[in-house]
Short mmCIF file of C-alpha atoms and ligand atoms in Angstrom, two decimals:
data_model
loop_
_atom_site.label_atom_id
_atom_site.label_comp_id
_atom_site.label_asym_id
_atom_site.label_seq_id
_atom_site.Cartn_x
_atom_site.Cartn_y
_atom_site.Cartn_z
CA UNK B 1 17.98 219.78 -38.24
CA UNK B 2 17.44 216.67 -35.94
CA UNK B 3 15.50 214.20 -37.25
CA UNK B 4 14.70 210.87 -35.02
CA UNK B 5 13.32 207.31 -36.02
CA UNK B 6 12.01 204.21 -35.08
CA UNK B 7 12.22 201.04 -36.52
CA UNK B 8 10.29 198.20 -36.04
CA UNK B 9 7.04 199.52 -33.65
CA UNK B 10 3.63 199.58 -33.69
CA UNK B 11 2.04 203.51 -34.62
CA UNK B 12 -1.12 202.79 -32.41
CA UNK B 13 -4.01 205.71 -32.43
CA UNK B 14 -7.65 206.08 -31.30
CA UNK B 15 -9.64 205.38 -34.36
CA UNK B 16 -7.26 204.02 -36.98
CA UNK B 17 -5.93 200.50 -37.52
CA UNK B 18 -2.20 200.15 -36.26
CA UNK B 19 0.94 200.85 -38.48
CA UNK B 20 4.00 198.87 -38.04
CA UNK B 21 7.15 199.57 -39.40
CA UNK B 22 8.71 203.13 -38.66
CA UNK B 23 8.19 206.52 -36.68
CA UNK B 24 9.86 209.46 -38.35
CA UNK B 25 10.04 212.51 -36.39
CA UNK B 26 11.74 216.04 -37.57
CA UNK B 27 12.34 218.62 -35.16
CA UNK B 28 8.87 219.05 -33.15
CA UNK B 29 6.49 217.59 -36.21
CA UNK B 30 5.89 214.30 -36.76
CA UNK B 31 7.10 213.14 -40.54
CA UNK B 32 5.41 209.99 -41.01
CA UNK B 33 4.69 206.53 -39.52
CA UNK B 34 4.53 202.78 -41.19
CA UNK B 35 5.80 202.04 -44.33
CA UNK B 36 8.12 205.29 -44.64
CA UNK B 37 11.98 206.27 -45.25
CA UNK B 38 13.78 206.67 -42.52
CA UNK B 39 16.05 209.73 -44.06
CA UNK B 40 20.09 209.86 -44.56
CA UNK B 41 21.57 211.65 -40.62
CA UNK B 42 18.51 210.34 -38.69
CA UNK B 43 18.91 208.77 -35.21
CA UNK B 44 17.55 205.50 -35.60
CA UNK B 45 16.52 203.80 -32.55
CA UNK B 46 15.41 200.07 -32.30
CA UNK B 47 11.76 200.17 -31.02
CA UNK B 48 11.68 196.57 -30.41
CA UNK B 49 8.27 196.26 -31.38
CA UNK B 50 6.84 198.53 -28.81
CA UNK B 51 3.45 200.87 -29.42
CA UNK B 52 3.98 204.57 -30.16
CA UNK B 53 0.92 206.10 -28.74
CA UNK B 54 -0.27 209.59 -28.71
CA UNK B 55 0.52 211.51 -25.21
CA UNK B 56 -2.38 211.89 -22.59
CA UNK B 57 -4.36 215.34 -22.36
CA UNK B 58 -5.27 216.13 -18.79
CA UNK B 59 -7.72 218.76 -19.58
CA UNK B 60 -8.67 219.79 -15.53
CA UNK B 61 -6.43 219.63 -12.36
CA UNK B 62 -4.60 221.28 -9.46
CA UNK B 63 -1.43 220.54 -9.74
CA UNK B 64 -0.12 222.62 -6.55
CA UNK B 65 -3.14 220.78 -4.29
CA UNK B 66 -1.04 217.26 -4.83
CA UNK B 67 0.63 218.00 -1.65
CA UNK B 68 -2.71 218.05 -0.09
CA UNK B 69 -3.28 213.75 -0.90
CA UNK B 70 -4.69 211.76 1.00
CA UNK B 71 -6.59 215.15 3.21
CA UNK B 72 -9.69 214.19 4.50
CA UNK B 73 -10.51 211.31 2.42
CA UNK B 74 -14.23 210.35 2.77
CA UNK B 75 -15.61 213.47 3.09
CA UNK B 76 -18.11 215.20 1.64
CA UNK B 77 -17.14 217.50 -0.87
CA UNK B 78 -18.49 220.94 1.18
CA UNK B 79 -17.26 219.51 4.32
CA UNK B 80 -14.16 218.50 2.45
CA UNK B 81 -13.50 222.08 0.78
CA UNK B 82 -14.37 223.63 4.32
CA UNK B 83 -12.90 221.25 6.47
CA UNK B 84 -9.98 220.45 5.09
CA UNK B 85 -8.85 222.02 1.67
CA UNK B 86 -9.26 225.83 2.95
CA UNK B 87 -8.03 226.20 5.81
CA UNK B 88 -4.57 224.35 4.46
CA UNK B 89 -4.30 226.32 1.47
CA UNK B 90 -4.47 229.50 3.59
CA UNK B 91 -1.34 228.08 5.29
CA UNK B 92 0.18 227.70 1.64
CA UNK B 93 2.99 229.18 0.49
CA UNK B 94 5.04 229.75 -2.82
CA UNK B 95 7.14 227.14 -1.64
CA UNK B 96 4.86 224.82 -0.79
CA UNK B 97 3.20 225.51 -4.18
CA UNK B 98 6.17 224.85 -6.09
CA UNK B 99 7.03 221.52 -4.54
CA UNK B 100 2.97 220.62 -5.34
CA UNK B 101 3.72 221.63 -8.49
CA UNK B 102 6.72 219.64 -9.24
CA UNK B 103 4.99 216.42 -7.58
CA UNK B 104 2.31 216.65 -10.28
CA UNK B 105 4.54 217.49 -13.26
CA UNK B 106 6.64 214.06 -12.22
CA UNK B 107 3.32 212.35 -11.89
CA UNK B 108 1.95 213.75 -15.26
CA UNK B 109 4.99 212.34 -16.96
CA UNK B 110 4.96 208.84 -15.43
CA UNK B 111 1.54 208.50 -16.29
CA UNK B 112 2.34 209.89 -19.75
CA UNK B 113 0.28 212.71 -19.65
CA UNK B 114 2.28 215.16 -22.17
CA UNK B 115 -0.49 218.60 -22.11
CA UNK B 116 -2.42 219.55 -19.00
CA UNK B 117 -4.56 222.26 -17.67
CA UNK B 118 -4.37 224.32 -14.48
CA UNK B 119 -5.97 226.33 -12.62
CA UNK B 120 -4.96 227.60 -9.03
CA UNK B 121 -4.56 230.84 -6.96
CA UNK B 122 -1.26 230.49 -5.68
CA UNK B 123 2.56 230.00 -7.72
CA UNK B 124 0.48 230.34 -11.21
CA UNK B 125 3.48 231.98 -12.60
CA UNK B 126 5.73 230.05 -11.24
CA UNK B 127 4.17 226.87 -12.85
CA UNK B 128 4.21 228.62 -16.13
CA UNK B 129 7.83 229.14 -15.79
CA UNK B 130 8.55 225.31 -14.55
CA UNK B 131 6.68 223.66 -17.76
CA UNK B 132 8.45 226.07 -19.79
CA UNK B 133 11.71 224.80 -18.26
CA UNK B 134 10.76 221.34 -18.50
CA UNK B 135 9.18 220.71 -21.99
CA UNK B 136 5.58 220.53 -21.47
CA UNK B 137 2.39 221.73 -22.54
CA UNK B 138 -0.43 223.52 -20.65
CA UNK B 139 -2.91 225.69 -20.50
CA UNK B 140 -2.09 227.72 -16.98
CA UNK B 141 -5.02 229.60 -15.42
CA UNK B 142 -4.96 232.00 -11.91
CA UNK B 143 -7.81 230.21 -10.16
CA UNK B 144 -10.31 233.18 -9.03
CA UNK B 145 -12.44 233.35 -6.17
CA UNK B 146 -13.98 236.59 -6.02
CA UNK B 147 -14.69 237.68 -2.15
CA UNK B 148 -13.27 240.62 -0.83
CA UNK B 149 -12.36 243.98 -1.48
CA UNK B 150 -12.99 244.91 -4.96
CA UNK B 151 -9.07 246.27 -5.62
CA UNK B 152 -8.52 242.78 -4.77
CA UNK B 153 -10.27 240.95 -7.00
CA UNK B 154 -9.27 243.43 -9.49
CA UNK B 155 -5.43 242.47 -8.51
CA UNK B 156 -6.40 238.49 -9.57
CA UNK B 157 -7.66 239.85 -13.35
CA UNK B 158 -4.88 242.00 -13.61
CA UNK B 159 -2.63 238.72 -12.85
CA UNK B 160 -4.37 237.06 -15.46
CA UNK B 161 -3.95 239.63 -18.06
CA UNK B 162 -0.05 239.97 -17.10
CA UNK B 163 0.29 235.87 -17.45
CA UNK B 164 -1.32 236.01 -20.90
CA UNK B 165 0.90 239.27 -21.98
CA UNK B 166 4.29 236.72 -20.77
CA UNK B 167 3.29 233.31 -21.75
CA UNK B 168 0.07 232.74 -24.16
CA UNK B 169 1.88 231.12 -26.97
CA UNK B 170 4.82 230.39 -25.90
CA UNK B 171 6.84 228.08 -27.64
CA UNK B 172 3.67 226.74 -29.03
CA UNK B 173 3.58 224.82 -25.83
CA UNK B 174 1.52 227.18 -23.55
CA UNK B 175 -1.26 229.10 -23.15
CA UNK B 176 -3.31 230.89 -20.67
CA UNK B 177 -6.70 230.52 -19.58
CA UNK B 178 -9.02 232.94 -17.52
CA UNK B 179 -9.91 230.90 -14.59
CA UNK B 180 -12.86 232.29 -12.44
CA UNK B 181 -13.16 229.31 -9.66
CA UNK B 182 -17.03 228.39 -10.03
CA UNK B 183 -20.41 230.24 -10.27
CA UNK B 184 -21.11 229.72 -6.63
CA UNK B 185 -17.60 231.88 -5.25
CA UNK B 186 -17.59 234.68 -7.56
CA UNK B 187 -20.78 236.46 -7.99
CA UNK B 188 -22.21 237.35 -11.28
CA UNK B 189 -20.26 240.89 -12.05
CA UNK B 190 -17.00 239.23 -11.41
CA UNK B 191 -17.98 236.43 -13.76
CA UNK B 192 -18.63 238.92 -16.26
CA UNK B 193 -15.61 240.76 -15.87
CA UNK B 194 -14.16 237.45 -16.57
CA UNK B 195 -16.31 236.85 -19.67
CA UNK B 196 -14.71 240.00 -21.43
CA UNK B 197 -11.17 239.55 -20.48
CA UNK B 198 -11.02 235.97 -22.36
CA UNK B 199 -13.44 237.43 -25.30
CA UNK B 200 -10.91 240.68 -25.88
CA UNK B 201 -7.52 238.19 -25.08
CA UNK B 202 -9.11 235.58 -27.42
CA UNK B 203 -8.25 232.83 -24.42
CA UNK B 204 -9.85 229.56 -23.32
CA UNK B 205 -12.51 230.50 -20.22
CA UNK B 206 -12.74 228.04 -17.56
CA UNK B 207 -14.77 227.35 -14.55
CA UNK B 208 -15.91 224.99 -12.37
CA UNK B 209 -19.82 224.42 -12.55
CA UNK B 210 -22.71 222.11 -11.13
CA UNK B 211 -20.15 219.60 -9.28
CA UNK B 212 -22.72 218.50 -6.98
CA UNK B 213 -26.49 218.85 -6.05
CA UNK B 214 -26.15 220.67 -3.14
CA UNK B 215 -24.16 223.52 -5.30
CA UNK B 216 -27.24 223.41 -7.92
CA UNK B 217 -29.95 223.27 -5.40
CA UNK B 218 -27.69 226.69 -3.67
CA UNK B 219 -27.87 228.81 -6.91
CA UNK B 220 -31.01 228.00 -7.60
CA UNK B 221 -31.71 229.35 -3.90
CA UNK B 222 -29.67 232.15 -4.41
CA UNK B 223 -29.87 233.38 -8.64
CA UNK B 224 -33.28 231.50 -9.45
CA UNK B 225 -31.54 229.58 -11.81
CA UNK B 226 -29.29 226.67 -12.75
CA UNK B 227 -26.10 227.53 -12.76
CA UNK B 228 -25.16 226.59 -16.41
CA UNK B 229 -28.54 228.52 -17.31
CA UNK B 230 -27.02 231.52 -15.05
CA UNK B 231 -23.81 231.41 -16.91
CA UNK B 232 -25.84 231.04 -19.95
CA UNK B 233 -27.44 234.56 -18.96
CA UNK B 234 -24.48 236.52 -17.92
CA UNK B 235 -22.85 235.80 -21.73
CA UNK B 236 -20.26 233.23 -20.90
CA UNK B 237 -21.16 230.92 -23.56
CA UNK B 238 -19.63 233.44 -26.13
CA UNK B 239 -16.31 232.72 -25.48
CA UNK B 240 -14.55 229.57 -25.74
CA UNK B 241 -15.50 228.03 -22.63
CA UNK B 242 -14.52 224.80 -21.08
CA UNK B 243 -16.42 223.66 -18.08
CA UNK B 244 -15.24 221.45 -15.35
CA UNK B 245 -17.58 218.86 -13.94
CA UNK B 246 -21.37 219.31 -15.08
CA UNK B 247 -22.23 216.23 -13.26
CA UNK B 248 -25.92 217.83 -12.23
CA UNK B 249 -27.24 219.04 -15.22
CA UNK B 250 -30.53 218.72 -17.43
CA UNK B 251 -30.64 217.74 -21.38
CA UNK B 252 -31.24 221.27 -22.25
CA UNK B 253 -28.11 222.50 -20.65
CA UNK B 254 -26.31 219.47 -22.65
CA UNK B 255 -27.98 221.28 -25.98
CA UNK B 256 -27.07 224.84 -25.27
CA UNK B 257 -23.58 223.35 -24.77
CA UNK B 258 -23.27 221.40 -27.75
CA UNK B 259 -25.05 224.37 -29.73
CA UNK B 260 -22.05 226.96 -28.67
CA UNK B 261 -18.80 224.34 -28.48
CA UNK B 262 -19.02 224.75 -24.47
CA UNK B 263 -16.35 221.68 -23.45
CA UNK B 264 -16.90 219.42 -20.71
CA UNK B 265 -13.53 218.63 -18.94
CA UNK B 266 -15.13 214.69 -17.39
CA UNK B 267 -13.72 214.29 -13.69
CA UNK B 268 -15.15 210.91 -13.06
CA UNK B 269 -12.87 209.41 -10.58
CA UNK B 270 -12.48 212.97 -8.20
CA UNK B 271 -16.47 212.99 -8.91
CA UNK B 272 -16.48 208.86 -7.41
CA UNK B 273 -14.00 209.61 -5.17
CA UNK B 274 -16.00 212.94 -3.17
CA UNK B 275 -19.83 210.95 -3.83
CA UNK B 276 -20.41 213.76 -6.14
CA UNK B 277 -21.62 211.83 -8.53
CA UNK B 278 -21.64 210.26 -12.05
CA UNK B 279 -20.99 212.39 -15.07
CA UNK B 280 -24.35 212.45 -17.74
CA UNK B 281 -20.97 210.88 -20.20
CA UNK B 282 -22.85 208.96 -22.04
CA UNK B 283 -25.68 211.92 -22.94
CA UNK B 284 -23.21 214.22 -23.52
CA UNK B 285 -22.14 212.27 -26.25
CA UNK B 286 -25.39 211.75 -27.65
CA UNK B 287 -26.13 215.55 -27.99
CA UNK B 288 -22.86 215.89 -29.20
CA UNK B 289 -21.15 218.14 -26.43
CA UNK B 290 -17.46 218.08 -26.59
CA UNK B 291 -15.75 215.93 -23.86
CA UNK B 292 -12.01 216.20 -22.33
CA UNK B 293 -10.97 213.82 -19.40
CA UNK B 294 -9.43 215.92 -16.11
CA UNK B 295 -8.21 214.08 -13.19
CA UNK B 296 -8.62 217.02 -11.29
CA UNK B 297 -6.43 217.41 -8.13
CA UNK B 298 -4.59 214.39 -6.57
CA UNK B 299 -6.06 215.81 -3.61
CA UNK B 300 -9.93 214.59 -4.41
CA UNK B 301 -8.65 211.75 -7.00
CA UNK B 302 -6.28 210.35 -5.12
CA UNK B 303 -3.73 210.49 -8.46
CA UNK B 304 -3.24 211.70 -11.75
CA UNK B 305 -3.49 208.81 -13.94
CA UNK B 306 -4.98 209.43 -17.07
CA UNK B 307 -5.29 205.16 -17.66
CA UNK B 308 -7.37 205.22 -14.90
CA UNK B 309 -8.92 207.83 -15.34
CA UNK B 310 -9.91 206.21 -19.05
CA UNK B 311 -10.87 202.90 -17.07
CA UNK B 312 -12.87 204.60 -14.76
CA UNK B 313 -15.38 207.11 -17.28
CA UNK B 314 -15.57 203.68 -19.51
CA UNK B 315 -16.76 201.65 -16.49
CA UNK B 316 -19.01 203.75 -14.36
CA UNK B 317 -21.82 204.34 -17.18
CA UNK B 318 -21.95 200.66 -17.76
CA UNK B 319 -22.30 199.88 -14.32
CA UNK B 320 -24.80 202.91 -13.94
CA UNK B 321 -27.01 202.06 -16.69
CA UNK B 322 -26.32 198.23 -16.61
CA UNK B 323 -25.75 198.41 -20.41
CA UNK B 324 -21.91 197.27 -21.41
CA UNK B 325 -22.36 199.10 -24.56
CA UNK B 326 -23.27 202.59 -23.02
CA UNK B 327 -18.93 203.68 -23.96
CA UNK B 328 -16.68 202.32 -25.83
CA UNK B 329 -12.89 202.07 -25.32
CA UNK B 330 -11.80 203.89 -28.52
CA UNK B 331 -14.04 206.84 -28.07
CA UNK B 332 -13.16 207.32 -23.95
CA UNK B 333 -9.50 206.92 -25.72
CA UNK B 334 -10.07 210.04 -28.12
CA UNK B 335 -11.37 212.01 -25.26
CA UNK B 336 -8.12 211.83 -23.20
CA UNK B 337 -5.79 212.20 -26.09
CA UNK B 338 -7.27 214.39 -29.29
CA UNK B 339 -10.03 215.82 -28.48
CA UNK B 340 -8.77 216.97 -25.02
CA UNK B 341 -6.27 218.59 -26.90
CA UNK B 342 -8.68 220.38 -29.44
CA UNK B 343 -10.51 221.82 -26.79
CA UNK B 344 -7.06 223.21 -24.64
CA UNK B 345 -6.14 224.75 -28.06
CA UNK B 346 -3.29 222.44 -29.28
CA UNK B 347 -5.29 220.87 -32.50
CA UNK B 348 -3.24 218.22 -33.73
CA UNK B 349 -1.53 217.21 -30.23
CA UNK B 350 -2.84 213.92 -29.48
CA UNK B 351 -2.90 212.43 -33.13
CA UNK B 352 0.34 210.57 -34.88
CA UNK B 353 -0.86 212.25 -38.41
CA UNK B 354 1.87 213.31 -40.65
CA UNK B 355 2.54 217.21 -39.49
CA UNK B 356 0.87 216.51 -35.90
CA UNK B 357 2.79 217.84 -33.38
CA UNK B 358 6.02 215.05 -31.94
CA UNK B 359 4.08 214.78 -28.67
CA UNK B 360 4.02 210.55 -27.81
CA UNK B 361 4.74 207.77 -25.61
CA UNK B 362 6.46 204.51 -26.27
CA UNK B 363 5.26 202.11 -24.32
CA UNK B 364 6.16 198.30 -24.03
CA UNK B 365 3.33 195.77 -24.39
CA UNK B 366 5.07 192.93 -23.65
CA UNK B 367 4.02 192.61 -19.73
CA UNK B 368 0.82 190.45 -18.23
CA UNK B 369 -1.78 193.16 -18.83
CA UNK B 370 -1.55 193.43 -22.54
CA UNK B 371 -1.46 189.93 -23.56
CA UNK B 372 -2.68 188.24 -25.30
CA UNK B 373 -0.65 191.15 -27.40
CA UNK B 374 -2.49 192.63 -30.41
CA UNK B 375 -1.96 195.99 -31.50
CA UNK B 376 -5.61 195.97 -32.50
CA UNK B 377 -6.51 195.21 -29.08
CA UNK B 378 -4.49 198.48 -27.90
CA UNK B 379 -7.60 200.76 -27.02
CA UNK B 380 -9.16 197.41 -24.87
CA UNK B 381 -5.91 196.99 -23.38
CA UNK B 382 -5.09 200.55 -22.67
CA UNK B 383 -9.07 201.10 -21.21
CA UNK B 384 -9.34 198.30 -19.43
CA UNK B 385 -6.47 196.21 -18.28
CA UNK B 386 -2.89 198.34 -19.12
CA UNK B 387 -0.70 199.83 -16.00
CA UNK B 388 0.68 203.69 -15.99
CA UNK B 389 4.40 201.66 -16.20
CA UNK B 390 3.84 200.95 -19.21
CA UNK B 391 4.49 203.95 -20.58
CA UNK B 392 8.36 203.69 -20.90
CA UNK B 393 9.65 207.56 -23.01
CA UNK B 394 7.77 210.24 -23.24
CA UNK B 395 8.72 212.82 -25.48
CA UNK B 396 6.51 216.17 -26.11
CA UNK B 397 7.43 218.72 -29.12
CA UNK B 398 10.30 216.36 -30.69
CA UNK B 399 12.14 216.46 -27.27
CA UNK B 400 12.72 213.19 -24.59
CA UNK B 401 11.34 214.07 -21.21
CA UNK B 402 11.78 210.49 -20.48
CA UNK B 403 13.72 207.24 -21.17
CA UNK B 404 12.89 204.18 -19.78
CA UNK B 405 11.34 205.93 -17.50
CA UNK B 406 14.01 207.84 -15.96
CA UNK B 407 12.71 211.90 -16.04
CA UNK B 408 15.76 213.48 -17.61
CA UNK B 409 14.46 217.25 -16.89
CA UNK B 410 13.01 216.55 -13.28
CA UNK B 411 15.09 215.41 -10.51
CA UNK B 412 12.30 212.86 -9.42
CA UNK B 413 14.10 211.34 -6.05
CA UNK B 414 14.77 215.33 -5.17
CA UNK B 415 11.37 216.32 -5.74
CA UNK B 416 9.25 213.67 -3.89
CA UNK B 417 11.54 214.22 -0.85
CA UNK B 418 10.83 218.44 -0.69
CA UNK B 419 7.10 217.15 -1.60
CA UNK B 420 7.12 214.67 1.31
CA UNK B 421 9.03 217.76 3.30
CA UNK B 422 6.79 220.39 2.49
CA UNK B 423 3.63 218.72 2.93
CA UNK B 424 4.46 217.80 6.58
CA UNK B 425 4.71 221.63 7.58
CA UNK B 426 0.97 222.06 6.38
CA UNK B 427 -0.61 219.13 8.53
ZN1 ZN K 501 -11.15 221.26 -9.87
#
């Protein structure tokens, strides 16, 4: 039985006052933190009075569309789907799926980013398999867009159930979700038939929904109703259902989500980024509907930093409602570590508790954006000022994915250059 420890480092979480002293980790559970034994036949490593933090929870994203960066920036986000997004992923293949893929899982890591969630149409299995391989944690959905033939649409929930039936709980490090695409490309039945597959699996539903006006003022045109109300109607908000976006919506949609546990997976930067808007962050909060942070793809963000992602949902409702006290640092911080990982099903990832699951990063404070250095200062400095580099190891379930920031089970110089390769045949 492997047990590692740390001497000497800060135990930093959102909501607690730092620990320093040791880490104690046994197998994939965290044993204890601060003033604890290290026990007889432990590795002991020297933490040099770095911060153990929890890992990042990326709880919306593409991560096959990364080979699509830097597309049609500046573009609406119709124009931009339309325009530019489409017509390339109908060139996609598996292989140019897989080397998206492995772009964002290298990304993820750097950025420390330990669970994620996906959901795309193309090499869904094949991602499964890859995190499997490579030690993290996700929730994998097949991205559904219901137009065609109806066999065909069939064939995407029959993909779905198979995925669930090979990898939903596997390991304890993945899961599956069923991933209709959004209200406004799969029409009601299909949403339904959606509804029932992750109510009879027991799995995590997710779509995306009210990104922008013009897809709110559309529904309305076409359904005669909002689209959270529509979903609402058709029985989605039975299930455990995790919603991407909701930048458009009214304060009773934010009460009918807070009164079923309906998540919000925040996009703000992809939301900046395509003039979709701001995210209603701070009234979700208010009426108490749970909140994740998502990147979403590097394609509309342009990356996947969870930091800046942090930085970015902290600033813009300040700025918006010219109040500085409209979010705080600690409370953005939970978002895109615990609770993300409540609401992706992985309670406990995302918090250095006793028994918690050995998911963290160790990252060194001693560089020009965290000092002056105070471990009590580590949600300020994390929000507002800290660097993705300085996330040095990342290990997720007790195992090192990386050291000094070396990946040790991604070839990262391989990967970028089939990434760089690939994306050149789709331009
Ligand atoms: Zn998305």
């Amino acid at each position: 039985m492997t047990i590692h420890a740390w001497k000497h480092v800060w135990i930093v979480e959102p909501g607690k006052a730092p620990l320093y002293g040791n880490f104690v980790i046994q197998e994939e559970t965290i044993l204890g933190s601060g003033d604890v034994d290290i026990p007889e036949g432990a590795v002991v490593h020297e933490g040099k009075g770095r911060w153990i933090l929890p890992g990042f929870v990326n709880t919306h994203g593409h991560a096959a569309a990364s080979l699509m960066r830097g597309a049609g920036d500046d573009m609406m986000l119709q124009d931009w789907l339309e325009q530019v997004m489409w017509p390339r992923e109908k060139q996609m293949n598996e292989h140019h799926a897989a080397a998206g893929q492995d772009l964002a899982l290298v990304e993820m890591l750097k950025t420390g980013t330990t669970t994620f969630l996906d959901m795309y149409h193309l090499g869904v299995r094949r991602l499964a398999e890859k995190t499997a391989e490579i030690g993290m944690k996700a929730v994998i959905g097949r991205g559904m867009i219901s137009f065609g033939s109806d066999s065909a649409n069939q064939a995407k929930l029959e993909e779905t159930r198979s995925l669930i039936k090979d990898f939903h709980g596997y390991d304890n490090r993945l899961r599956v979700c069923v991933a209709p695409h959004a209200p406004y490309t799969c029409p009601p039945a299909f949403l339904q038939q959606a509804s029932e597959l992750a109510h009879t699996e027991g799995v995590l539903l997710h779509t995306h929904c009210a990104e922008t006006t013009q897809e709110v003022r559309q529904h309305i045109k076409s359904y005669g109703l909002h689209p959270v109300d529509h979903l609402y109607q058709l029985g989605l908000f039975d299930n455990e259902l995790l919603l991407a976006h909701a930048v458009h919506v009214q304060d009773s949609h934010l009460e009918l989500m807070a009164a079923h546990r309906t998540a919000v997976a925040v996009n703000t930067v992809s939301n900046a980024k395509l003039g979709s808007g701001i995210p209603p962050y701070v009234k979700m909060k208010e009426k108490g509907v749970r909140t994740g942070l998502g990147t979403d793809s590097a394609a509309s963000n342009n990356n996947l930093s969870m930091i800046e992602e942090m930085r970015f949902t902290a600033m813009l409702p300040k700025a918006y409602e010219q109040n500085p006290a409209a979010t705080h640092a600690g409370s953005v911080w939970q978002d895109a570590t615990v609770h993300g990982a409540d609401i992706l099903g992985f309670p406990g990832s995302g918090s250095l508790a006793p028994g918690s699951p050995a998911d963290f990063l160790i990252a060194d404070p001693q560089q020009s954006f965290s000092v002056p250095f105070s471990p009590e200062k580590a949600a300020s400095h994390l929000v507002y000022s800290m660097q993705s580099d300085a996330v040095k190891s990342v290990w997720i379930s007790g195992r090192e994915l990386m050291r000094e920031r070396e990946l040790l089970t991604l070839d990262e110089e391989k990967v970028l250059y089939e990434a760089d390769k690939s994306a050149a045949g789709l331009l």
